[in-house]
XYZ file of N, CA, C and O in Angstrom:
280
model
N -35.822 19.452 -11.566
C -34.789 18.727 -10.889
C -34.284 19.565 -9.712
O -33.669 20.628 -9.799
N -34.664 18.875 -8.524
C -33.762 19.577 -7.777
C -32.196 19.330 -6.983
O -31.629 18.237 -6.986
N -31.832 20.151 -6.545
C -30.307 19.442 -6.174
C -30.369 18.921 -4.900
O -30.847 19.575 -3.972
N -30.018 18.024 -4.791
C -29.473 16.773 -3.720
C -28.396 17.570 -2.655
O -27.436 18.241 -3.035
N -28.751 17.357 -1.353
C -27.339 17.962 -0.869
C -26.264 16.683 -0.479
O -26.445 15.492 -0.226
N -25.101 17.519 -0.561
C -24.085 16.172 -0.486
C -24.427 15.929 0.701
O -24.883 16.682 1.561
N -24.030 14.117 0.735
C -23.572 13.845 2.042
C -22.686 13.799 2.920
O -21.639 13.341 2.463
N -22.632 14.090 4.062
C -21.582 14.473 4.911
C -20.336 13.246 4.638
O -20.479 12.180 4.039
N -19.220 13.734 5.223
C -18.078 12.487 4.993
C -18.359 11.906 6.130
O -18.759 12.558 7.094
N -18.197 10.682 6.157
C -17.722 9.841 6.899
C -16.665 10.025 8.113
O -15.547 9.633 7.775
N -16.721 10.483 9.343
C -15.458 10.979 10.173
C -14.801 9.716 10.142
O -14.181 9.909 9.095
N -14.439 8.485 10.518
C -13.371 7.446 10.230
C -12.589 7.881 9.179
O -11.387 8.049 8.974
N -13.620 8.014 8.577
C -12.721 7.840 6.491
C -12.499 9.001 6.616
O -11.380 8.695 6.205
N -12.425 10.346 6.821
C -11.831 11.037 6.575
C -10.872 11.418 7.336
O -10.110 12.361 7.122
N -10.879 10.727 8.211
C -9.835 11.195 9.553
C -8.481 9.736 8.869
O -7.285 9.741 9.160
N -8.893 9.112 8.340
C -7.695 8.245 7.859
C -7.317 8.602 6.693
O -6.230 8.083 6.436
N -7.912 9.592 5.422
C -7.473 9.870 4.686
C -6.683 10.724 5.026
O -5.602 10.445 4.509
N -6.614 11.626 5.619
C -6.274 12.634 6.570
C -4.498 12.378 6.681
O -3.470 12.550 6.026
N -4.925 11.907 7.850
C -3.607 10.720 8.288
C -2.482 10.265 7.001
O -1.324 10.669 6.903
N -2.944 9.646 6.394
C -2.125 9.214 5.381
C -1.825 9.802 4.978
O -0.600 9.677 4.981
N -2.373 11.325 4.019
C -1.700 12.234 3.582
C -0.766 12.951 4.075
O 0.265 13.202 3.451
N -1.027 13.393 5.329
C 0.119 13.869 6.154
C 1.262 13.185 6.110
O 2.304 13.628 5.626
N 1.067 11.644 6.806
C 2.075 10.892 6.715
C 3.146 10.565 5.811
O 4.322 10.580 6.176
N 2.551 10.083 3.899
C 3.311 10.145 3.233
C 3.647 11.465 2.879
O 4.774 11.593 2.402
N 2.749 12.791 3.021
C 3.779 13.548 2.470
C 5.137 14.254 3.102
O 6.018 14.918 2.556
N 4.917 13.778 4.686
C 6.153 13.800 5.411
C 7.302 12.128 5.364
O 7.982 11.636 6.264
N 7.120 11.752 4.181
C 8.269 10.458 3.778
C 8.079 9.699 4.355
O 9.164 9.238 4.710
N 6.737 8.782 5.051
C 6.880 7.961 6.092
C 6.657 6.833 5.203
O 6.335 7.091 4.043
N 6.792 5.490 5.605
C 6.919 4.891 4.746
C 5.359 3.577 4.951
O 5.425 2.409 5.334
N 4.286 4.271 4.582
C 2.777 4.212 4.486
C 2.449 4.022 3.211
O 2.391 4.775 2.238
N 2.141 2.307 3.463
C 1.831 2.467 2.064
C -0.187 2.020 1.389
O -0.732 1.780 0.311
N -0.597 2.146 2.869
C -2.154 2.068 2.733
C -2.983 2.411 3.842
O -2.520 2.773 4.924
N -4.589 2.269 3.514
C -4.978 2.857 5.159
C -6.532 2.031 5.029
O -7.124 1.367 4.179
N -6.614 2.199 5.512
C -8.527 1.333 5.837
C -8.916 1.371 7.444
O -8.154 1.310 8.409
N -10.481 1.502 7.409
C -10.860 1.846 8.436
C -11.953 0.272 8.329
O -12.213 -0.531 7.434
N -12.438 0.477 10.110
C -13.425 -0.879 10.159
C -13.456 -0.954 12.118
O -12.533 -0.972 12.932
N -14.944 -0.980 12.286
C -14.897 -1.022 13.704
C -14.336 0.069 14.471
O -13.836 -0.180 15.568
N -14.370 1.593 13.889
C -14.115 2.691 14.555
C -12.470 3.084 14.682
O -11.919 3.970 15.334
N -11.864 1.929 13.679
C -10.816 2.222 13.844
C -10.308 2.387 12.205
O -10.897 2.175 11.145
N -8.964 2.858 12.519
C -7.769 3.273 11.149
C -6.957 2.086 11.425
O -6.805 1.387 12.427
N -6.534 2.070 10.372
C -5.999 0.912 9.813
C -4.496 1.332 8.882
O -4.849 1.858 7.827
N -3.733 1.287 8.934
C -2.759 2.027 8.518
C -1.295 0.371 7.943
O -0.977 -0.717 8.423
N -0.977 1.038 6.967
C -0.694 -0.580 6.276
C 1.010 0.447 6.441
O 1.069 1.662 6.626
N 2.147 -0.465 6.309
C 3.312 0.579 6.418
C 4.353 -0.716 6.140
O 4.183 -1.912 6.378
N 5.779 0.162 5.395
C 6.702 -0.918 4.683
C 8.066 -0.807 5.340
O 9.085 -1.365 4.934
N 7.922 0.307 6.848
C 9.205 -0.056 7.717
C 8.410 0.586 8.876
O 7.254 0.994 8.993
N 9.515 0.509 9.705
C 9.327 0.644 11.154
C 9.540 2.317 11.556
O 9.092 2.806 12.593
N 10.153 2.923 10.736
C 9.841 4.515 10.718
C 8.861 5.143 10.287
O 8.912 6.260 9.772
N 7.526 4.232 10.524
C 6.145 5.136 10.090
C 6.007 6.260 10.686
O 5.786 7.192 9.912
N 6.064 6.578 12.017
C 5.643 7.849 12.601
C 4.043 7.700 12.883
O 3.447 8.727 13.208
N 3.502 6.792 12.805
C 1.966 6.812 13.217
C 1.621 6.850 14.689
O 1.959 5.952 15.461
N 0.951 7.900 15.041
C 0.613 7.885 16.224
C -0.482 6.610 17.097
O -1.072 5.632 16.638
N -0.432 6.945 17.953
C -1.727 5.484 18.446
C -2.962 6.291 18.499
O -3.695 5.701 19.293
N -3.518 7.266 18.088
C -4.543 7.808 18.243
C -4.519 9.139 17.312
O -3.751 10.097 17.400
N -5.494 8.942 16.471
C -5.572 10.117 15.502
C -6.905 10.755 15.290
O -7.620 10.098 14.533
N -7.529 12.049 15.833
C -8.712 12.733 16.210
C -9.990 11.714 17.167
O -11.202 11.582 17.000
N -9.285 11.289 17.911
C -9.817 10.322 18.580
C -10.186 8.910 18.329
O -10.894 8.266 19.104
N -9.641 8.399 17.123
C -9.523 6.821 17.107
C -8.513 6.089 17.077
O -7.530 6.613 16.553
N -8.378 4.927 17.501
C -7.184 4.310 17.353
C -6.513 4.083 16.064
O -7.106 3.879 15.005
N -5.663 4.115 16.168
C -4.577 3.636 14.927
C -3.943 2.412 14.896
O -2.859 2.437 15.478
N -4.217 1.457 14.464
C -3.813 0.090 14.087
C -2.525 0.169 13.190
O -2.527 0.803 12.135
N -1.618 -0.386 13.579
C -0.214 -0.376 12.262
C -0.225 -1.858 11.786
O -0.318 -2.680 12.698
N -0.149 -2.330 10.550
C 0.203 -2.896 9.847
C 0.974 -3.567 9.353
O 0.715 -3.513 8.151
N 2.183 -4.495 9.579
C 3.373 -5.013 9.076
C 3.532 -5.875 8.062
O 2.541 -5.916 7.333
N 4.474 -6.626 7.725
C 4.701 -7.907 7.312
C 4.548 -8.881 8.061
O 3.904 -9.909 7.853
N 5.319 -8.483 9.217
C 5.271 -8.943 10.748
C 3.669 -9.474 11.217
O 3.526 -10.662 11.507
N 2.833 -8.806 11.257
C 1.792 -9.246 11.834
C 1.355 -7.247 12.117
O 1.833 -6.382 11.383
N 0.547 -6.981 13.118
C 0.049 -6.172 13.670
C 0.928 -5.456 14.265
O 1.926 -6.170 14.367
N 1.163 -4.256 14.803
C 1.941 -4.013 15.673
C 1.590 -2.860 16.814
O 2.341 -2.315 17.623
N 0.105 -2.685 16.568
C -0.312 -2.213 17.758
C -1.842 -2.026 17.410
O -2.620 -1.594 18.260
């Protein structure tokens, strides 16, 4: 048997896992994330997210109740 090497991560997905962690663990109020079409996807339950519009070079999509918000 030989060993398999891992496969690399995904830069989207890890650049949004990324993100989120930072985010909630600075209290923002993020409460999901998904990527699709080169972009982050960032789901959030007020208007004090703190999400930037661009995070290691992809866009950041915010999420509302509202609809989209950027």
């Amino acid at each position: 048997m030989t060993d398999q090497p891992l496969p690399d991560k995904h830069p989207v997905a890890d650049a949004a896992r990324t993100l989120f962690k930072e985010l909630t663990e600075a209290g923002r109020p993020v409460v999901g994330t998904g990527i699709g079409e080169g972009r982050i996807y960032l789901r959030v339950s007020g208007p004090d997210h703190g999400a930037p519009a661009e995070y290691r070079g992809y866009p950041v999509v915010v999420l509302t109740d509202e609809g989209i918000k950027r």
